[in-house]
Amino acid sequence: MPTRTPTRDQGQWAVSGRSPLNSDEVLKQEADGLTSRDRVISTYSKEGFGSISQEDLFARLKWWGVYTQRKQGIDGHRTASLTPNELSDDTFMMRVRIDGGQLTTEQTKVLGALSHEFGRDTADITDRQNIQYHWIRIEDVPEIWERLEAVGLRTTEACGDVPRGFLGSPVAGIAADEIIDPTPTIRGIVDQWIGSPEFSNLPRKFKTAVTGHPSIDIPHEINDISFVGVVHPELGPGYDVWVGGALATTPKLAKRLGVWVSQEEAPEVWHGVVSIFRDYGYRLRRTHARLKFLVEDWGPEKFRQVLEDEYLHRKLHDGPAAHPDGSPDDHIGVHAQKDGNVYIGFAPTVGRLSGPKLTAIAEAAEKAGSHRIRLTPYQKLLVLDVLPERADELVAELQQLGLQAHPSSFRRATMACSGIEFCKLAFVETKGLAARTVDELERRFAGETIEPPITLNINGCPNSCARFQVADIGLKGQIIKGEFGFQVHLGGRLETGRHLDESRLGRTVRGLKVTSEELPDYVERVVRSFLAHREEGQDFAHWAIEAPEEQLA
Ligand code: SF4
């Protein structure tokens, strides 16, 4: 099929030059976002919130993971009508990038201490394997940076129009059935290019995911670039490369480039793809700037050709498609490592932790012989390298903290974004509602096991940070006739981690919206409808995509 070539000037640097076509592009050209760090240290932290320039406050500080948070007490009815200044508090959300979700227990203790001292004990695991604090004062930011950097952590490019924190397989390097350990790829890229001015002015954010696990334990279809472990019949283990996936208000699933890339080649290919985005990405409208729009217009064949001809100056090998082997991709529970130890996956409810909990997790892990922790893209965490004889003890200890290694289906498969509690774009509450809903569903389904778990992804607005379009039950926050609630999306699915023939976005049913109060009743109703009407072996996503509307209401 011929690809559509956009005819109007889209602000692509390689086509029309660098004259900025909107205020965001002007701002990025006037001063690189990375330059804001110096001003935080020299001025803002000393003179306080009021000294921060508007450009740094609402844009450039993001390049250092520092983002204004929602002023307390403003409900969702006013989200769309207030200005950013009216919506913003004088404290910040701070995102710490944890590339590949890989932490030591020492780093985890530092994260816990900083949460306690500076973040009013907030610490959420995001579905991009970051740790997110709230309530951070600008006065404290230099000390937080110093203490993070002393243990090899940083907030560099955790937000902004840059390469954001990398998703990586949480079992990288330890799983017995791993095709390829993605750690050298992640480290090779991050160490060379994160914080480099080469990629500090992209058209929009750029998201990367890398795995070598056969379950495909990262959502590879919804990242700007994904490297997925695959075995080439002649060349051996390497990566299948996908580009141009992203959700938000115009969701698009990534496309395969059809290439096989070795571990050694992967950083160079990543560099080439980000360079294409920088040079050919659309900069006219922010809502049309993500890589997915360019990939859609060019198609994967042209994209590959430009990558090979203009950036790599050589041809890549054709390669086979990676498919998940159907094993669970969330790593919850106790599992054997290749070295005889075990790793244990725990489910904190919707990723919510705290300073003391982070510290306690690290101490409990050390008692069990471990010095390594991993965060997952599903707001969960793993403790690695546990001595098998200590596993039960660790499971019991973390259970006391509300982290379950054998959670109910609902606790295991529910995610929620920040929502009204801290996010300026939110219409509704998410995390608290999700936690109450999980508790209620556990009570109502006590003694029943639902396999595979039904994913419930709760989002405070259409931006889809918690991926409502690719959940079994996806909820998009909105105001419904004056009440807080959600549009319901059903049967969305990624191929990731399941035996599926295709990935697709969830369906909506005309008029199907639920208020926040009705949520537990609705989820119970639709799950019971599924259990009553499904065919033998059918999972929720298959059933929901085909079910008559009356069974979904
Ligand atoms: Fe905020 Fe919306 Fe993202 Fe939730 S989905 S964190 S409400 S922008």
Coordinates of C-alpha atoms and ligand atoms in Angstrom, one line a residue:
M1 CA 0.0 0.0 0.0
P2 CA 1.4 3.4 -0.9
T3 CA 2.3 5.6 2.1
R4 CA 0.7 8.9 2.5
T5 CA 3.2 11.8 2.3
P6 CA 2.2 14.9 4.2
T7 CA 2.1 17.9 1.9
R8 CA 2.1 20.8 4.3
D9 CA 5.1 22.0 6.3
Q10 CA 5.2 19.8 9.4
G11 CA 8.2 21.6 10.9
Q12 CA 10.6 18.7 10.1
W13 CA 14.1 20.0 10.6
A14 CA 15.5 17.8 7.8
V15 CA 12.9 19.1 5.3
S16 CA 12.1 22.7 6.2
G17 CA 14.9 23.9 8.5
R18 CA 14.8 24.8 12.1
S19 CA 12.6 27.8 12.3
P20 CA 10.3 27.1 15.2
L21 CA 6.6 26.9 14.3
N22 CA 5.1 27.1 17.8
S23 CA 5.8 28.4 21.2
D24 CA 7.1 25.1 22.6
E25 CA 9.6 24.9 19.8
V26 CA 10.7 28.5 20.4
L27 CA 11.2 27.8 24.1
K28 CA 13.3 24.7 23.4
Q29 CA 15.5 26.6 21.0
E30 CA 16.0 29.6 23.2
A31 CA 17.5 27.5 26.0
D32 CA 18.0 23.7 26.2
G33 CA 15.9 22.1 28.9
L34 CA 19.1 20.6 30.4
T35 CA 20.4 24.1 31.2
S36 CA 17.7 24.5 33.9
R37 CA 19.7 22.4 36.4
D38 CA 22.2 25.2 36.8
R39 CA 19.5 27.7 37.6
V40 CA 17.9 25.4 40.2
I41 CA 21.2 25.1 42.0
S42 CA 22.4 28.7 41.7
T43 CA 19.1 30.6 42.1
Y44 CA 15.8 28.8 42.5
S45 CA 16.8 26.6 45.4
K46 CA 18.2 29.6 47.3
E47 CA 15.5 32.2 46.4
G48 CA 12.5 29.8 46.5
F49 CA 9.5 29.0 44.3
G50 CA 8.7 32.6 43.4
S51 CA 12.0 33.0 41.7
I52 CA 11.4 30.3 39.0
S53 CA 10.8 31.7 35.5
Q54 CA 7.6 30.6 33.9
E55 CA 9.5 28.9 31.1
D56 CA 11.5 26.8 33.5
L57 CA 8.5 26.2 35.8
F58 CA 6.2 24.8 33.1
A59 CA 8.7 23.4 30.6
R60 CA 12.4 23.1 31.2
L61 CA 12.4 21.7 34.7
K62 CA 10.8 18.6 33.2
W63 CA 14.2 17.8 31.5
W64 CA 15.3 17.1 35.1
G65 CA 12.3 15.1 36.1
V66 CA 10.7 18.0 38.0
Y67 CA 7.1 18.7 37.2
T68 CA 4.5 21.0 38.8
Q69 CA 1.9 19.1 40.7
R70 CA -1.8 19.8 41.1
K71 CA -2.9 22.2 43.8
Q72 CA -4.8 20.4 46.5
G73 CA -8.6 20.9 46.8
I74 CA -9.3 21.6 43.1
D75 CA -11.8 19.0 41.9
G76 CA -12.1 17.6 38.4
H77 CA -14.9 19.9 37.4
R78 CA -12.4 22.8 37.2
T79 CA -9.6 21.0 35.4
A80 CA -10.5 22.2 32.0
S81 CA -11.2 25.8 33.0
L82 CA -8.2 26.8 35.1
T83 CA -4.9 28.1 33.9
P84 CA -1.6 26.2 34.6
N85 CA -0.8 28.7 37.2
E86 CA -4.1 28.3 38.9
L87 CA -3.9 24.5 38.8
S88 CA -0.3 24.3 40.0
D89 CA 0.9 23.9 43.6
D90 CA 4.2 25.3 44.8
T91 CA 5.7 21.9 45.3
F92 CA 6.7 19.3 42.7
M93 CA 6.4 15.8 41.4
M94 CA 9.9 14.4 40.9
R95 CA 10.5 11.3 38.8
V96 CA 13.6 9.3 39.3
R97 CA 14.5 7.3 36.2
I98 CA 15.3 3.6 36.9
D99 CA 16.3 2.3 33.5
G100 CA 15.3 -1.3 33.1
G101 CA 13.8 -1.1 36.6
Q102 CA 17.1 -2.2 38.0
L103 CA 17.9 -1.2 41.6
T104 CA 20.3 -2.3 44.3
T105 CA 19.1 -2.5 47.9
E106 CA 21.5 0.4 48.7
Q107 CA 19.8 2.5 46.1
T108 CA 16.4 1.5 47.3
K109 CA 17.3 2.6 50.8
V110 CA 18.4 6.0 49.5
L111 CA 15.1 6.3 47.6
G112 CA 13.2 5.4 50.8
A113 CA 15.1 8.0 52.9
L114 CA 14.6 10.8 50.3
S115 CA 10.9 10.0 50.2
H116 CA 10.7 10.2 53.9
E117 CA 12.8 13.4 54.3
F118 CA 11.5 15.4 51.4
G119 CA 8.4 13.8 49.8
R120 CA 6.1 13.4 52.8
D121 CA 6.6 9.6 52.4
T122 CA 5.2 9.5 48.8
A123 CA 6.8 6.9 46.4
D124 CA 4.9 5.3 43.6
I125 CA 6.2 2.7 41.1
T126 CA 5.1 4.0 37.7
D127 CA 4.2 1.7 34.8
R128 CA 7.4 2.9 33.2
Q129 CA 9.5 1.4 36.1
N130 CA 10.3 4.8 37.6
I131 CA 9.9 6.0 41.2
Q132 CA 7.8 9.1 41.5
Y133 CA 7.8 11.4 44.5
H134 CA 5.4 14.3 45.3
W135 CA 5.5 17.3 47.6
I136 CA 9.2 18.1 46.6
R137 CA 10.2 21.7 47.5
I138 CA 12.6 23.5 45.0
E139 CA 14.8 24.3 48.0
D140 CA 15.5 20.5 48.5
V141 CA 16.1 19.6 44.9
P142 CA 20.0 20.0 44.8
E143 CA 20.4 17.8 47.9
I144 CA 18.1 15.2 46.4
W145 CA 20.1 15.2 43.2
E146 CA 23.3 14.9 45.1
R147 CA 22.2 12.0 47.2
L148 CA 20.7 10.1 44.2
E149 CA 23.8 10.6 42.1
A150 CA 26.0 9.4 44.9
V151 CA 24.4 6.0 44.4
G152 CA 24.2 6.1 40.6
L153 CA 20.6 7.2 40.3
R154 CA 19.4 10.4 38.5
T155 CA 16.4 12.3 37.3
T156 CA 18.0 13.4 34.1
E157 CA 15.5 13.4 31.2
A158 CA 12.9 11.6 33.3
C159 CA 10.4 14.0 31.7
G160 CA 10.5 16.4 28.7
D161 CA 11.0 16.0 24.9
V162 CA 13.8 13.6 25.4
P163 CA 14.5 9.8 25.6
R164 CA 12.6 9.0 28.8
G165 CA 13.4 6.2 31.3
F166 CA 13.9 2.8 29.5
L167 CA 11.6 -0.1 30.1
G168 CA 13.5 -3.4 30.5
S169 CA 12.8 -7.0 31.4
P170 CA 12.6 -7.2 35.2
V171 CA 14.3 -10.6 35.0
A172 CA 17.2 -9.5 32.8
G173 CA 20.2 -11.6 33.3
I174 CA 18.7 -14.1 35.8
A175 CA 15.9 -16.0 34.0
A176 CA 16.8 -19.5 33.0
D177 CA 14.8 -19.2 29.8
E178 CA 16.1 -15.8 28.7
I179 CA 16.9 -15.4 25.0
I180 CA 19.3 -12.5 25.5
D181 CA 20.2 -10.3 28.5
P182 CA 19.1 -6.8 27.6
T183 CA 21.2 -5.2 30.3
P184 CA 24.3 -4.4 28.0
T185 CA 22.0 -2.8 25.4
I186 CA 20.2 -0.6 28.0
R187 CA 23.5 0.4 29.7
G188 CA 25.2 1.0 26.4
I189 CA 22.6 3.4 25.2
V190 CA 21.8 5.1 28.6
D191 CA 25.5 5.7 29.5
Q192 CA 26.3 7.2 26.1
W193 CA 23.2 9.3 25.3
I194 CA 21.1 10.2 28.3
G195 CA 21.8 13.8 29.2
S196 CA 23.5 14.4 25.8
P197 CA 22.6 17.6 23.9
E198 CA 22.4 15.4 20.8
F199 CA 18.9 14.3 21.9
S200 CA 17.8 17.0 24.3
N201 CA 15.5 18.7 21.8
L202 CA 13.3 16.0 20.3
P203 CA 9.8 16.9 18.8
R204 CA 8.2 15.1 21.8
K205 CA 9.0 12.4 24.3
F206 CA 10.6 9.2 23.1
K207 CA 10.0 5.9 24.9
T208 CA 12.2 2.8 24.7
A209 CA 11.7 -0.8 25.8
V210 CA 14.1 -3.7 25.7
T211 CA 13.6 -7.4 26.7
G212 CA 15.1 -10.7 26.0
H213 CA 12.5 -12.8 28.0
P214 CA 10.4 -15.2 25.9
S215 CA 7.1 -13.9 27.7
I216 CA 7.9 -10.5 26.2
D217 CA 7.5 -8.8 29.6
I218 CA 7.4 -5.3 28.3
P219 CA 4.5 -3.7 26.4
H220 CA 6.6 -3.5 23.2
E221 CA 3.7 -2.5 20.9
I222 CA 3.2 0.9 22.6
N223 CA 6.8 2.3 22.7
D224 CA 8.5 4.5 20.2
I225 CA 11.2 1.8 19.8
S226 CA 11.3 -1.7 21.2
F227 CA 14.0 -4.3 21.0
V228 CA 12.4 -7.8 21.6
G229 CA 14.6 -10.9 22.0
V230 CA 14.4 -13.4 19.2
V231 CA 16.5 -16.2 17.8
H232 CA 17.6 -15.9 14.2
P233 CA 18.0 -19.3 12.6
E234 CA 21.5 -18.5 11.3
L235 CA 22.6 -15.6 13.3
G236 CA 21.4 -16.7 16.8
P237 CA 20.0 -14.5 19.6
G238 CA 19.4 -10.8 18.9
Y239 CA 16.5 -8.4 18.7
D240 CA 13.3 -7.9 16.6
V241 CA 12.9 -4.1 16.3
W242 CA 9.5 -2.3 16.5
V243 CA 8.9 1.4 16.1
G244 CA 6.1 4.0 16.3
G245 CA 3.9 2.7 19.1
A246 CA 2.2 5.0 21.6
L247 CA -1.2 5.5 23.3
A248 CA -2.6 8.9 24.5
T249 CA -5.6 10.3 22.7
T250 CA -4.6 8.9 19.3
P251 CA -3.3 5.4 20.0
K252 CA -1.2 3.5 17.5
L253 CA 0.5 0.1 17.8
A254 CA 4.1 -0.2 16.8
K255 CA 5.2 -1.7 13.5
R256 CA 8.0 -4.2 13.0
L257 CA 10.9 -3.0 10.9
G258 CA 11.5 -6.7 9.9
V259 CA 15.1 -6.6 10.9
W260 CA 17.4 -8.7 13.2
V261 CA 19.8 -6.7 15.3
S262 CA 22.6 -8.1 17.4
Q263 CA 23.3 -6.9 21.0
E264 CA 26.3 -5.0 19.6
E265 CA 24.3 -3.3 16.9
A266 CA 21.4 -2.3 19.1
P267 CA 22.8 1.0 20.5
E268 CA 23.7 2.2 17.0
V269 CA 20.2 1.3 15.7
W270 CA 18.6 3.1 18.7
H271 CA 20.8 6.1 17.9
G272 CA 19.7 6.0 14.2
V273 CA 16.0 5.8 15.1
V274 CA 16.1 8.7 17.6
S275 CA 18.1 10.7 15.1
I276 CA 15.3 10.1 12.5
F277 CA 12.8 11.3 15.1
R278 CA 14.9 14.4 15.8
D279 CA 15.4 15.3 12.2
Y280 CA 12.2 14.2 10.5
G281 CA 9.7 14.2 13.4
Y282 CA 6.8 16.7 13.1
R283 CA 7.3 19.9 15.1
L284 CA 4.3 21.9 13.9
R285 CA 1.7 20.7 16.4
R286 CA 2.5 19.0 19.7
T287 CA -0.5 16.8 19.4
H288 CA 0.9 15.4 16.2
A289 CA 4.6 15.2 17.1
R290 CA 5.1 11.7 18.5
L291 CA 7.1 9.3 16.3
K292 CA 3.9 7.3 15.7
F293 CA 2.6 9.9 13.2
L294 CA 5.8 9.8 11.1
V295 CA 5.8 6.0 11.1
E296 CA 2.2 5.9 10.1
D297 CA 2.9 8.3 7.2
W298 CA 6.1 6.7 6.0
G299 CA 5.3 3.0 6.7
P300 CA 7.9 0.6 8.2
E301 CA 9.5 -0.1 4.8
K302 CA 10.4 3.6 4.1
F303 CA 11.4 4.1 7.8
R304 CA 13.8 1.1 7.5
Q305 CA 15.2 2.4 4.2
V306 CA 15.9 5.9 5.6
L307 CA 17.5 4.3 8.7
E308 CA 19.8 2.2 6.6
D309 CA 20.6 4.7 3.9
E310 CA 20.9 8.0 5.7
Y311 CA 21.9 6.9 9.3
L312 CA 23.6 3.5 9.4
H313 CA 25.0 3.6 5.8
R314 CA 24.6 -0.2 5.5
K315 CA 21.8 -2.8 5.3
L316 CA 20.4 -4.6 8.3
H317 CA 19.7 -8.3 8.3
D318 CA 16.1 -9.4 7.7
G319 CA 14.8 -11.1 10.8
P320 CA 12.0 -13.2 12.2
A321 CA 9.1 -11.9 14.3
A322 CA 9.3 -12.4 18.1
H323 CA 6.2 -14.0 19.6
P324 CA 5.5 -14.4 23.3
D325 CA 5.7 -18.0 24.6
G326 CA 2.5 -17.5 26.6
S327 CA 4.1 -17.7 30.1
P328 CA 3.0 -15.1 32.6
D329 CA 4.8 -11.8 32.0
D330 CA 4.3 -10.1 35.3
H331 CA 6.7 -12.4 37.3
I332 CA 4.5 -12.4 40.4
G333 CA 5.2 -15.2 42.8
V334 CA 8.3 -17.4 43.5
H335 CA 10.4 -18.5 40.5
A336 CA 13.7 -20.3 40.0
Q337 CA 16.7 -18.3 38.7
K338 CA 19.4 -19.9 36.5
D339 CA 21.9 -19.8 39.4
G340 CA 19.8 -21.9 41.9
N341 CA 18.5 -18.9 43.8
V342 CA 14.9 -17.7 43.4
Y343 CA 13.3 -14.4 42.5
I344 CA 10.0 -13.3 44.0
G345 CA 7.5 -10.9 42.5
F346 CA 5.3 -8.8 44.8
A347 CA 2.2 -6.8 44.2
P348 CA 1.9 -3.5 46.0
T349 CA -1.6 -2.2 45.3
V350 CA -1.4 0.0 42.1
G351 CA 2.3 0.6 42.7
R352 CA 1.8 2.6 45.9
L353 CA 4.8 2.5 48.3
S354 CA 6.2 4.9 50.8
G355 CA 9.6 5.9 52.2
P356 CA 9.5 3.5 55.1
K357 CA 8.2 0.7 52.9
L358 CA 11.1 1.1 50.4
T359 CA 13.5 1.0 53.3
A360 CA 11.8 -2.1 54.8
I361 CA 11.8 -3.9 51.5
A362 CA 15.5 -3.3 51.0
E363 CA 16.3 -4.5 54.5
A364 CA 14.1 -7.6 54.2
A365 CA 15.7 -8.4 50.9
E366 CA 19.2 -8.2 52.4
K367 CA 18.1 -10.5 55.2
A368 CA 17.1 -13.0 52.6
G369 CA 20.6 -12.8 51.0
S370 CA 19.6 -10.4 48.2
H371 CA 21.1 -7.1 47.1
R372 CA 19.0 -6.5 43.9
I373 CA 15.4 -5.3 43.4
R374 CA 13.6 -4.7 40.1
L375 CA 10.5 -2.7 39.3
T376 CA 8.1 -3.9 36.6
P377 CA 6.1 -2.1 33.9
Y378 CA 3.0 -3.2 35.7
Q379 CA 3.6 -1.2 38.9
K380 CA 5.0 -4.3 40.7
L381 CA 8.4 -5.2 42.1
L382 CA 10.7 -8.2 42.3
V383 CA 13.4 -9.2 44.8
L384 CA 16.2 -11.1 43.1
D385 CA 18.8 -13.6 44.3
V386 CA 16.8 -14.9 47.3
L387 CA 18.2 -18.0 48.9
P388 CA 15.6 -20.7 48.4
E389 CA 15.5 -21.5 52.1
R390 CA 14.7 -17.8 52.9
A391 CA 11.9 -17.4 50.4
D392 CA 8.9 -18.2 52.7
E393 CA 10.3 -15.8 55.4
L394 CA 10.6 -13.0 52.9
V395 CA 7.1 -13.6 51.5
A396 CA 5.7 -13.4 55.0
E397 CA 7.7 -10.3 55.9
L398 CA 6.6 -8.3 52.9
Q399 CA 3.0 -9.5 53.3
Q400 CA 3.1 -7.6 56.6
L401 CA 3.8 -4.5 54.5
G402 CA 0.9 -5.1 52.1
L403 CA 3.1 -6.6 49.4
Q404 CA 1.7 -9.9 48.2
A405 CA 3.6 -12.6 46.4
H406 CA 0.3 -14.5 45.9
P407 CA -2.2 -11.8 45.3
S408 CA -5.8 -12.1 44.1
S409 CA -6.3 -11.8 40.4
F410 CA -7.6 -8.2 40.9
R411 CA -4.7 -7.0 43.0
R412 CA -2.3 -8.6 40.6
A413 CA -3.7 -7.1 37.5
T414 CA -4.9 -3.6 38.4
M415 CA -3.0 -0.4 37.6
A416 CA -3.8 3.2 38.1
C417 CA -2.2 6.5 37.1
S418 CA -1.7 9.4 39.5
G419 CA -5.1 11.0 38.9
I420 CA -6.7 13.9 40.7
E421 CA -4.5 13.5 43.8
F422 CA -1.5 15.1 42.0
C423 CA -2.0 15.4 38.3
K424 CA -3.1 18.8 36.8
L425 CA -4.8 17.1 33.8
A426 CA -6.9 14.7 35.8
F427 CA -10.7 14.7 36.1
V428 CA -11.1 11.9 38.6
E429 CA -9.5 10.1 41.5
T430 CA -7.7 6.9 40.5
K431 CA -5.3 5.3 43.0
G432 CA -7.5 5.5 46.0
L433 CA -10.5 4.4 44.0
A434 CA -8.5 1.5 42.5
A435 CA -7.4 0.3 46.0
R436 CA -10.9 0.4 47.3
T437 CA -12.2 -1.4 44.2
V438 CA -9.6 -4.1 44.6
D439 CA -10.5 -4.6 48.2
E440 CA -14.2 -4.8 47.4
L441 CA -13.7 -7.2 44.4
E442 CA -11.6 -9.5 46.6
R443 CA -14.5 -9.6 49.1
R444 CA -17.1 -10.3 46.4
F445 CA -15.0 -12.9 44.5
A446 CA -13.6 -14.6 47.7
G447 CA -12.6 -18.2 47.0
E448 CA -12.9 -17.8 43.2
T449 CA -9.8 -17.8 41.0
I450 CA -9.8 -16.0 37.7
E451 CA -7.1 -17.1 35.3
P452 CA -5.6 -15.4 33.5
P453 CA -6.2 -12.3 35.6
I454 CA -8.4 -9.7 34.1
T455 CA -6.4 -6.4 33.7
L456 CA -8.1 -3.3 35.1
N457 CA -6.4 -0.1 34.1
I458 CA -7.7 3.1 35.7
N459 CA -6.9 6.5 34.2
G460 CA -7.8 10.0 35.4
C461 CA -8.1 11.5 31.9
P462 CA -7.8 10.6 28.2
N463 CA -3.9 10.7 28.2
S464 CA -3.8 7.0 29.1
C465 CA -0.7 7.0 31.3
A466 CA -2.1 3.7 32.8
R467 CA -2.9 2.4 29.3
F468 CA -6.7 2.1 29.2
Q469 CA -6.9 1.1 25.5
V470 CA -4.9 -2.1 26.0
A471 CA -6.5 -3.4 29.1
D472 CA -9.2 -6.1 29.5
I473 CA -11.2 -3.4 31.3
G474 CA -9.8 0.0 30.6
L475 CA -11.2 3.1 32.2
K476 CA -10.8 6.7 30.9
G477 CA -11.6 9.3 33.5
Q478 CA -14.1 12.0 32.6
I479 CA -17.0 14.0 34.0
I480 CA -20.3 12.3 33.3
K481 CA -23.3 14.5 33.7
G482 CA -21.6 16.4 36.5
E483 CA -20.4 13.2 38.3
F484 CA -16.9 11.8 38.3
G485 CA -16.6 8.6 36.3
F486 CA -15.2 6.7 33.3
Q487 CA -15.8 5.8 29.7
V488 CA -15.3 2.0 29.6
H489 CA -13.0 0.3 27.0
L490 CA -13.2 -3.5 26.9
G491 CA -11.1 -6.2 25.3
G492 CA -7.9 -4.2 24.6
R493 CA -4.9 -6.4 24.4
L494 CA -1.3 -6.5 23.6
E495 CA 0.3 -9.7 22.3
T496 CA 2.7 -9.4 25.2
G497 CA 2.7 -12.4 27.5
R498 CA -0.2 -14.2 26.0
H499 CA -1.0 -16.7 23.2
L500 CA -2.8 -14.2 21.0
D501 CA -3.1 -13.9 17.3
E502 CA -3.1 -10.1 17.2
S503 CA -2.9 -7.0 19.4
R504 CA -5.7 -4.5 19.3
L505 CA -7.2 -1.6 21.1
G506 CA -10.2 -2.1 23.3
R507 CA -13.8 -1.4 22.1
T508 CA -16.2 1.0 23.5
V509 CA -19.9 0.3 23.9
R510 CA -22.2 3.2 23.1
G511 CA -23.4 4.9 26.2
L512 CA -21.3 2.6 28.5
K513 CA -20.0 4.9 31.2
V514 CA -19.7 4.3 34.9
T515 CA -19.4 6.7 37.8
S516 CA -16.6 6.2 40.3
E517 CA -19.1 5.0 42.9
E518 CA -20.5 2.4 40.5
L519 CA -17.1 1.0 39.6
P520 CA -17.0 -2.1 41.8
D521 CA -20.6 -3.0 40.8
Y522 CA -19.8 -2.7 37.2
V523 CA -16.6 -4.7 37.3
E524 CA -18.3 -7.5 39.2
R525 CA -21.2 -7.5 36.7
V526 CA -19.0 -7.6 33.6
V527 CA -16.7 -10.3 35.1
R528 CA -19.7 -12.4 36.1
S529 CA -21.1 -12.0 32.6
F530 CA -17.8 -13.2 31.2
L531 CA -17.7 -16.2 33.5
A532 CA -21.3 -17.1 32.5
H533 CA -21.0 -16.6 28.7
R534 CA -17.4 -17.3 27.7
E535 CA -16.6 -20.3 25.5
E536 CA -14.2 -23.0 26.7
G537 CA -10.7 -21.6 26.9
Q538 CA -11.7 -18.0 25.9
D539 CA -10.0 -15.3 27.9
F540 CA -11.6 -12.0 28.8
A541 CA -10.2 -10.0 25.9
H542 CA -11.4 -12.5 23.2
W543 CA -14.8 -12.7 24.8
A544 CA -15.3 -8.9 25.3
I545 CA -14.3 -8.0 21.8
E546 CA -17.0 -10.3 20.4
A547 CA -19.7 -10.3 23.0
P548 CA -23.1 -8.7 22.3
E549 CA -23.4 -5.3 23.9
E550 CA -26.1 -6.4 26.4
Q551 CA -23.6 -8.8 28.0
L552 CA -21.1 -5.9 28.5
A553 CA -23.4 -3.3 30.0
Ligands
SF4_1 FE1 -2.6 12.5 34.7 FE2 -4.2 11.8 32.8 FE3 -1.8 10.7 32.9 FE4 -3.6 10.1 34.7 S1 -3.7 9.6 32.5 S2 -1.5 10.7 35.2 S3 -4.8 12.0 34.9 S4 -2.3 12.8 32.5

